[in-house]
Tab-separated table of C-alpha atoms and ligand atoms in Angstrom:
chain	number	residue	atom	x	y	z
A	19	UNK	CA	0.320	-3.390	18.655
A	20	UNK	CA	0.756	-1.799	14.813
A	21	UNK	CA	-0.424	-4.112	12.060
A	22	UNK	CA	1.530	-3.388	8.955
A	23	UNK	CA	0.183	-4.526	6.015
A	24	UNK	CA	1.398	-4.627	2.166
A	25	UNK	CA	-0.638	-4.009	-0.603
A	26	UNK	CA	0.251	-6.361	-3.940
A	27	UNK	CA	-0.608	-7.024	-7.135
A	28	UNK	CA	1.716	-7.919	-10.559
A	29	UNK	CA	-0.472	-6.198	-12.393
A	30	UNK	CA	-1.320	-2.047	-12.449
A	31	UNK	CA	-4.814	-0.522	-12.386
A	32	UNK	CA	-6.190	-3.008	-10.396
A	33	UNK	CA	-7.481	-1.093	-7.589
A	34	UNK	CA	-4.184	-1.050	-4.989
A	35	UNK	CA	-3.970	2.719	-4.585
A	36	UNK	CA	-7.711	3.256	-4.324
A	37	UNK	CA	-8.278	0.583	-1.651
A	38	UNK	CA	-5.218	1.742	0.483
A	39	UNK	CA	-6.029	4.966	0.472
A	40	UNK	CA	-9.726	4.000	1.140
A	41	UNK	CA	-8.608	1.620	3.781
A	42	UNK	CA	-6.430	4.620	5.510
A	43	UNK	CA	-8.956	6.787	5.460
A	44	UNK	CA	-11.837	4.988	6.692
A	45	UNK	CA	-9.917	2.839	9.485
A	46	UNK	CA	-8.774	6.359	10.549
A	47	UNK	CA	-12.260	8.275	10.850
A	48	UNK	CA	-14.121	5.375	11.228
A	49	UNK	CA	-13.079	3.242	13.630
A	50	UNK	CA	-10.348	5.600	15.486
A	51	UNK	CA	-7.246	3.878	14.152
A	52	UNK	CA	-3.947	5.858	13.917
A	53	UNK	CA	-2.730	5.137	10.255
A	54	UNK	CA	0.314	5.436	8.470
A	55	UNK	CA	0.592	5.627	4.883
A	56	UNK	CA	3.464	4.150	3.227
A	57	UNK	CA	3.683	5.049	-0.524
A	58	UNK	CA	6.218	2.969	-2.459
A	59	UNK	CA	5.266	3.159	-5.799
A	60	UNK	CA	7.432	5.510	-8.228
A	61	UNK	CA	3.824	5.778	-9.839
A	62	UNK	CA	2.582	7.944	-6.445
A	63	UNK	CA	-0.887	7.712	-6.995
A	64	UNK	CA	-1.249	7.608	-3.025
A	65	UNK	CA	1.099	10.661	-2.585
A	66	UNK	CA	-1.010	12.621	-5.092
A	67	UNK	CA	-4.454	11.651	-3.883
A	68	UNK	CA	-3.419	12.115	-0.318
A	69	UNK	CA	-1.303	15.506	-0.323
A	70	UNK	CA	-2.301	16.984	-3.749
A	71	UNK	CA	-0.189	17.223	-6.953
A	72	UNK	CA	1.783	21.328	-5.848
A	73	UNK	CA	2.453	19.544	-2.463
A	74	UNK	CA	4.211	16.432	-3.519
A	75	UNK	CA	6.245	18.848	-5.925
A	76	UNK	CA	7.217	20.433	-2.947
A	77	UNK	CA	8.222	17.193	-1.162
A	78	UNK	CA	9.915	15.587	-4.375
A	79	UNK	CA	12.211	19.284	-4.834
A	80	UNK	CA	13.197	19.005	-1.412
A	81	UNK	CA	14.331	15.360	-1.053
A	82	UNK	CA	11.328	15.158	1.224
A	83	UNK	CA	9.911	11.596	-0.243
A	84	UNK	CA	11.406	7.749	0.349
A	85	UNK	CA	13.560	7.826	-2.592
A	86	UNK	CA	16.504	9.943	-0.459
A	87	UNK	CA	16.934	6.781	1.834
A	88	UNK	CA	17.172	4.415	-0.330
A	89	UNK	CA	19.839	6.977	-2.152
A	90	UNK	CA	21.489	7.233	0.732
A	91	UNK	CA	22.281	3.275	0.588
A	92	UNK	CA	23.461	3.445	-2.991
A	93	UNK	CA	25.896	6.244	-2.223
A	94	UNK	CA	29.370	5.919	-0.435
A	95	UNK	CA	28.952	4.450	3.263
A	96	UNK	CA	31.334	7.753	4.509
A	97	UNK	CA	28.694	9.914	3.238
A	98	UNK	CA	26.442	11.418	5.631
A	99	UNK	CA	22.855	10.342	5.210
A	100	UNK	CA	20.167	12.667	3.743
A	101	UNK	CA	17.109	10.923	4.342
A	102	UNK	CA	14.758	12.852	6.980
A	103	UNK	CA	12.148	10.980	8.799
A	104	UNK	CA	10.566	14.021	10.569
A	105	UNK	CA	10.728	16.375	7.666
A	106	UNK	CA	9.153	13.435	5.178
A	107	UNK	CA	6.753	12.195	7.186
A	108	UNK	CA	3.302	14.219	6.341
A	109	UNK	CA	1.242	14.562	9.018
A	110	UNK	CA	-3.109	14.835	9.217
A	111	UNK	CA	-2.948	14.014	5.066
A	112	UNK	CA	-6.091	13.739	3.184
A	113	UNK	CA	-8.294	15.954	0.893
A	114	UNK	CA	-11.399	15.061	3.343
A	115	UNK	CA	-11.577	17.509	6.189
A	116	UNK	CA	-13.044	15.038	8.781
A	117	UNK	CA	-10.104	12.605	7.667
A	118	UNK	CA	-7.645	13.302	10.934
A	119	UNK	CA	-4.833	10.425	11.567
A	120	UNK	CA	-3.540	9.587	8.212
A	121	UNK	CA	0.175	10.224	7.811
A	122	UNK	CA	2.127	9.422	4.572
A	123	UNK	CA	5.717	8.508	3.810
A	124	UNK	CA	5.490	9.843	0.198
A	125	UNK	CA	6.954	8.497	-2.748
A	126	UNK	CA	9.247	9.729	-6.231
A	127	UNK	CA	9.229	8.916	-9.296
A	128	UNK	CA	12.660	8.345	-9.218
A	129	UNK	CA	12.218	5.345	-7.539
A	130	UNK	CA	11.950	3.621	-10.762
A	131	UNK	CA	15.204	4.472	-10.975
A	132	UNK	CA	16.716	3.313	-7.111
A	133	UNK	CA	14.895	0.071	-7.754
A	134	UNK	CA	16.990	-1.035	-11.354
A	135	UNK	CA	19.932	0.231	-9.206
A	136	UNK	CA	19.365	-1.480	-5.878
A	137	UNK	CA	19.143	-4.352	-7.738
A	138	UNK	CA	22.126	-4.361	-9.831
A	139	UNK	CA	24.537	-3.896	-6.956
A	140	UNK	CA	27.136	-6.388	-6.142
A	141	UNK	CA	25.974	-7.784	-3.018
A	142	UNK	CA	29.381	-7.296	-1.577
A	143	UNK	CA	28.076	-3.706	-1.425
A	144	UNK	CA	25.349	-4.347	0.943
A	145	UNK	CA	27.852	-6.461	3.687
A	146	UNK	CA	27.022	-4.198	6.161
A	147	UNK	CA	23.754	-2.733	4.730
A	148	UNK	CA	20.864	-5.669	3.562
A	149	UNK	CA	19.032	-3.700	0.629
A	150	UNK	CA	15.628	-5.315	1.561
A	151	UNK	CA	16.381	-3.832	4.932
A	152	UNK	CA	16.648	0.045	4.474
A	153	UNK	CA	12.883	0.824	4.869
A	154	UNK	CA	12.362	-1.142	8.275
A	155	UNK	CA	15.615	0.091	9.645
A	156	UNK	CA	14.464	3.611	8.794
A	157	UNK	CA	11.026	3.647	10.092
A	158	UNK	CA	11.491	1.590	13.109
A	159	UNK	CA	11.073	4.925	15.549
A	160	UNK	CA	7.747	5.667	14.621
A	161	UNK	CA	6.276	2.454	14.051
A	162	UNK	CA	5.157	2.623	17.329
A	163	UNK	CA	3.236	5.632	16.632
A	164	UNK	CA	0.366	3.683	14.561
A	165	UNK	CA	-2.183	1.168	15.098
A	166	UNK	CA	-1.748	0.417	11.098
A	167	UNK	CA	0.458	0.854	8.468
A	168	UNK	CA	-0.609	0.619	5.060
A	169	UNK	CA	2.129	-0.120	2.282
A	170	UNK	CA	1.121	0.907	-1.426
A	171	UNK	CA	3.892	-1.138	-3.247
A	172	UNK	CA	4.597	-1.452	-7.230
A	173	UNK	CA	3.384	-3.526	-9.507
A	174	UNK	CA	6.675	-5.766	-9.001
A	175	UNK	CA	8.339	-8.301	-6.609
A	176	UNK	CA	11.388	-6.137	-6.867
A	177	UNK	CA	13.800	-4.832	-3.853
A	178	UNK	CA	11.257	-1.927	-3.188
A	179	UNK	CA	8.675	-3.870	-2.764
A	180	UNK	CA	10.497	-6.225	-0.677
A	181	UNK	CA	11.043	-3.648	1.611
A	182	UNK	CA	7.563	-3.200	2.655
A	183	UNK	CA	7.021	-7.085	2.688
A	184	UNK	CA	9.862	-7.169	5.130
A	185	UNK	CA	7.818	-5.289	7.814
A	186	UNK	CA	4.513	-6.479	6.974
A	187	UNK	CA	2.932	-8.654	9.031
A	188	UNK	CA	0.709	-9.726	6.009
A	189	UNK	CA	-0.592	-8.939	2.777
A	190	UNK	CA	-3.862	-7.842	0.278
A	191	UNK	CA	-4.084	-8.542	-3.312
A	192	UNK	CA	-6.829	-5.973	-4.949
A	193	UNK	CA	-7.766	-7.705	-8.133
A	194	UNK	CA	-10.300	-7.153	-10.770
A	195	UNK	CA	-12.322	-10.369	-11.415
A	196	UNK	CA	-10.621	-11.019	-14.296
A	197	UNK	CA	-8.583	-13.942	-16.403
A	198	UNK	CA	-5.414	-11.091	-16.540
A	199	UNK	CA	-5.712	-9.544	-13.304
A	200	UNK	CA	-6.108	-12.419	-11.391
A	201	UNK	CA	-3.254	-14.417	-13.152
A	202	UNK	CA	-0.358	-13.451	-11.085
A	203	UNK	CA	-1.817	-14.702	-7.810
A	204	UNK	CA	-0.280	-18.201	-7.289
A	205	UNK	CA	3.455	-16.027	-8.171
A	206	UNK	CA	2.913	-13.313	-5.394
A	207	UNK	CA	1.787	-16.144	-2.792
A	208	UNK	CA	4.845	-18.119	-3.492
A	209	UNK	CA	7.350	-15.366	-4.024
A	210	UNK	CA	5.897	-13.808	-0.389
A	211	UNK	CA	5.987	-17.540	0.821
A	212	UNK	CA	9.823	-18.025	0.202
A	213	UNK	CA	10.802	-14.279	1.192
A	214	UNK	CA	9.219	-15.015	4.661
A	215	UNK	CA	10.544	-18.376	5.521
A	216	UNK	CA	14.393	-16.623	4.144
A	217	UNK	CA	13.305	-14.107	7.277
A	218	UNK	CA	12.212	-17.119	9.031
A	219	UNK	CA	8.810	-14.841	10.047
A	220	UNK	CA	5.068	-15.177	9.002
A	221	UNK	CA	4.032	-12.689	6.327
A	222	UNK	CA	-0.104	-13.569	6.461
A	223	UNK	CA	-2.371	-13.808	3.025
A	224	UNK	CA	-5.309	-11.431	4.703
A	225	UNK	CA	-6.991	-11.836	1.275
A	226	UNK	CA	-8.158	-10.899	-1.518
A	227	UNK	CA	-10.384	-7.818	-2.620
A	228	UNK	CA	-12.611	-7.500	-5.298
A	229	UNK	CA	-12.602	-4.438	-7.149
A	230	UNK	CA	-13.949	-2.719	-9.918
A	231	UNK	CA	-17.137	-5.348	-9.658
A	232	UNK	CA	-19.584	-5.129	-12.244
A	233	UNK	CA	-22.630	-7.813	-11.392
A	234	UNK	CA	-24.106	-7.825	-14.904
A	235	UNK	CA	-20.784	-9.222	-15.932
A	236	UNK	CA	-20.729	-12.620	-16.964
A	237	UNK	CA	-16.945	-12.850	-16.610
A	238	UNK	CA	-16.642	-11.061	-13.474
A	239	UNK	CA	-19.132	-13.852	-11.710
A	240	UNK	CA	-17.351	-17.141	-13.155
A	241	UNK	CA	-14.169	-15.659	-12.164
A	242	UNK	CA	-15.174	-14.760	-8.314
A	243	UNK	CA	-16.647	-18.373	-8.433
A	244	UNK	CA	-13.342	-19.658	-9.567
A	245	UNK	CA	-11.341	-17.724	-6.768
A	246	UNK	CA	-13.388	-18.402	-4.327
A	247	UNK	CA	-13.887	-22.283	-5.059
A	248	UNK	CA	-9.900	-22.545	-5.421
A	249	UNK	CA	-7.973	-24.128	-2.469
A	250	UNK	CA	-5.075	-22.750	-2.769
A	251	UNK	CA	-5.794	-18.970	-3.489
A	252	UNK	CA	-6.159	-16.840	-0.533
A	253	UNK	CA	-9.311	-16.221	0.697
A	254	UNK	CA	-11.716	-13.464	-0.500
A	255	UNK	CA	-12.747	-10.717	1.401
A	256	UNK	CA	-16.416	-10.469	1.515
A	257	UNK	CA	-16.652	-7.053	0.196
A	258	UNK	CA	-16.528	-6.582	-3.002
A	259	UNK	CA	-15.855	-3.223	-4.291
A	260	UNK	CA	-18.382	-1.997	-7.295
A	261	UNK	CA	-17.113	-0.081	-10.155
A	262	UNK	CA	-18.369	3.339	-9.655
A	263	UNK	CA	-18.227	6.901	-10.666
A	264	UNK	CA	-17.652	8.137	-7.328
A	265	UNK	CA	-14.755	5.454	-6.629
A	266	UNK	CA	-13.212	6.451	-9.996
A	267	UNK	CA	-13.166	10.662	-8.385
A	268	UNK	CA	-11.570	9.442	-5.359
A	269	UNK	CA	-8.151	9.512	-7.483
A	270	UNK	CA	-8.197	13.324	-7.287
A	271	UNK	CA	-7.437	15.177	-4.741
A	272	UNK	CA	-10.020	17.210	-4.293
A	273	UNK	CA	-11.097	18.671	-0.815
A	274	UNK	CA	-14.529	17.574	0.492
A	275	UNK	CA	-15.841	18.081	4.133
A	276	UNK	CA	-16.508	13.888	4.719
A	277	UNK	CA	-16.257	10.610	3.622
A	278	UNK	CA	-19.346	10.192	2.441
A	279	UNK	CA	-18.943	13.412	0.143
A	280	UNK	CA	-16.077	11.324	-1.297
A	281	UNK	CA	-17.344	8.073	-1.771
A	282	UNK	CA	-21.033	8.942	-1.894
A	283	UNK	CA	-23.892	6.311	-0.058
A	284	UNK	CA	-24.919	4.120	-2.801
A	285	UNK	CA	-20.837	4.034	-4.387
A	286	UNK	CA	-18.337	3.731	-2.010
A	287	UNK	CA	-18.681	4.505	1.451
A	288	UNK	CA	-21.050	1.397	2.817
A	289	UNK	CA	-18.448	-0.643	0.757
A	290	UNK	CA	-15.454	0.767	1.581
A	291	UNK	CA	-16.726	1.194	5.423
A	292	UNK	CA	-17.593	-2.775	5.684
A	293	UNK	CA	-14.250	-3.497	3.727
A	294	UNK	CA	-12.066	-1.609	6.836
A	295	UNK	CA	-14.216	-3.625	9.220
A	296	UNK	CA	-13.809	-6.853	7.710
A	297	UNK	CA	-10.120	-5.815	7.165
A	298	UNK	CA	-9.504	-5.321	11.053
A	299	UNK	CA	-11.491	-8.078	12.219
A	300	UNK	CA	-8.301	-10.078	9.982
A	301	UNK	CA	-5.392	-8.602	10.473
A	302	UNK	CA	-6.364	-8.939	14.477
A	303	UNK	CA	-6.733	-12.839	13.521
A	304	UNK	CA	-3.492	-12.964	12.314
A	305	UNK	CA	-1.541	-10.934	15.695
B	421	ADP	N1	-14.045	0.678	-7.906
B	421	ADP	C1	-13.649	1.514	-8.864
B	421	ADP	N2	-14.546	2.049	-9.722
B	421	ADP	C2	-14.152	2.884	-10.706
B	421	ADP	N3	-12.875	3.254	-10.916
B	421	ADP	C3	-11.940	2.753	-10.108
B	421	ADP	C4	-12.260	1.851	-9.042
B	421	ADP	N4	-11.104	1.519	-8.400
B	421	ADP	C5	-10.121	2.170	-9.033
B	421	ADP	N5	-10.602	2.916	-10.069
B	421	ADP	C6	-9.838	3.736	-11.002
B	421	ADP	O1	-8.994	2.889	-11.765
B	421	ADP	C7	-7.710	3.477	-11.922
B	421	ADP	C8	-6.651	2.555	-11.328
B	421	ADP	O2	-6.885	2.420	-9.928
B	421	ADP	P1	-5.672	2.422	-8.910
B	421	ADP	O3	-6.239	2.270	-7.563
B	421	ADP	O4	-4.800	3.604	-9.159
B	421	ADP	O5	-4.945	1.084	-9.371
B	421	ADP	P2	-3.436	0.589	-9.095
B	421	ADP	O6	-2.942	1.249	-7.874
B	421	ADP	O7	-3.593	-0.887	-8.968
B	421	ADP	O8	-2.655	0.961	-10.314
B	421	ADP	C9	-7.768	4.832	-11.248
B	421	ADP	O9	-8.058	5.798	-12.220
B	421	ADP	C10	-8.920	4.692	-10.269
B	421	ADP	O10	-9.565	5.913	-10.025
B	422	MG	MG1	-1.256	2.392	-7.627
């Protein structure tokens, strides 16, 4: 059975790209897990760090990325649809050699664009074709393919982002342990909340990860405290991601032979290792 999960938060530069990607790539080499990469973001940090800056060039020149189907919905219903699963889909991604089973459905940055578009249709336009709908109905043959899919979304609650949310079976919030970062929380749970009982299907809070951790801060302790202390907030993971030098490098795509190369002992892999662990032993809760 797949587990498709969503990545969220309001804010940007919280950590969502880095612990997809990190998640991908460790479930994958790890702990054997076929893993599919879903990069909705018009930013395309995951594209970039997965298949390189000259690659997703290629990709974006060609139509090759996720912003041709949702095009395809916004032009004329007669018109014969452009968007190529086979072709877009990237197979064995990853700047780590020993990475193998991480595919990616890249992403444009015109999606900025689709999104203000998608959402200023009449929804007459959509009778026959429900805009939150296009990325399940599009994906649905190789779904089947994956034990997880991982969904990088925006920094929104917008139609793109509802399109991963409508095929995830639940949800991570990466957050900095801070007053701003952490703000938006109660707004994503609710939003989520009334999105899935529309569907009348369970989208899951897995949790929420710490990142960017610094112990000696003052702040970064009272607010874990607070999150974790707070009833109604999901729950935390019980990894916490430390800022690190390493962690920060992982944003480039540059090749290294393993995982640990990447994330280095002390930095990131133990920590980004016992995150994918933790995060499996949840999202197999929730099935
Ligand atoms: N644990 C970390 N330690 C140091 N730098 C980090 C860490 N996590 C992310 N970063 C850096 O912070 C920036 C934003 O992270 P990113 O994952 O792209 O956030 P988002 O996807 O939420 O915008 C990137 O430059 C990334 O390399
Ligand atoms: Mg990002």
């Amino acid at each position: 059975m797949v587990h498709i999960v969503s990545t969220i938060n309001l804010k940007g530069g919280v950590g969502k790209t880095t612990t997809t990607v990190g998640l991908a790539e460790f479930l994958a080499t790890e702990f054997g897990k076929r893993v599919l990469v879903i990069d909705l973001d018009p930013q395309t940090n995951a594209t970039t760090v997965l298949v390189g800056e000259d690659r997703w060039r290629e990709l974006n020149s060609e139509g090759h990325t996720l912003v041709t189907l949702f095009n395809d919905a916004l032009r004329d219903e007669n018109e014969e649809a452009r968007f190529d699963l086979r072709a877009t889909l990237q197979r064995s991604v990853s700047p780590v050699a020993e990475v193998r089973g991480v595919d990616l459905l890249p992403s444009s940055l015109d999606l900025i664009d689709v999104q203000d578009r998608l959402a200023s249709m009449s929804s007459g336009r959509f009778y026959s074709n429900n805009p939150t709908d296009l990325l399940r109905r599009a994906v649905k043959p190789i779904l089947k393919d994956y034990d997880y899919v991982l969904i990088d979304c925006p920094p929104n609650l917008g139609i793109v982002t509802l399109n991963g949310l409508r095929i995830s079976d639940g949800y991570i919030i990466p957050t900095i342990p801070d007053v701003l970062s952490t703000y938006g929380i109660p707004q994503i749970q609710s939003r989520v909340r009334a999105f899935a009982d529309n569907l009348g299907e369970d989208i899951h809070e897995l949790g929420i990860v710490i990142t960017k951790y610094r112990s000696a801060s003052t702040l970064h302790n009272t607010t874990i405290r607070n999150l974790e202390s707070a009833t109604d907030l999901p729950e935390l993971f019980n990894t916490w991601i430390p800022e690190g030098n390493a962690i920060a490098a992982s944003a480039e795509f540059s090749p290294t032979s393993t995982l640990r190369q990447k994330y280095q002992y002390q930095g990131g892999y133990d920590v980004f290792r016992a995150l994918a662990k933790e995060f499996i032993a949840a999202t197999e809760e929730i099935a």
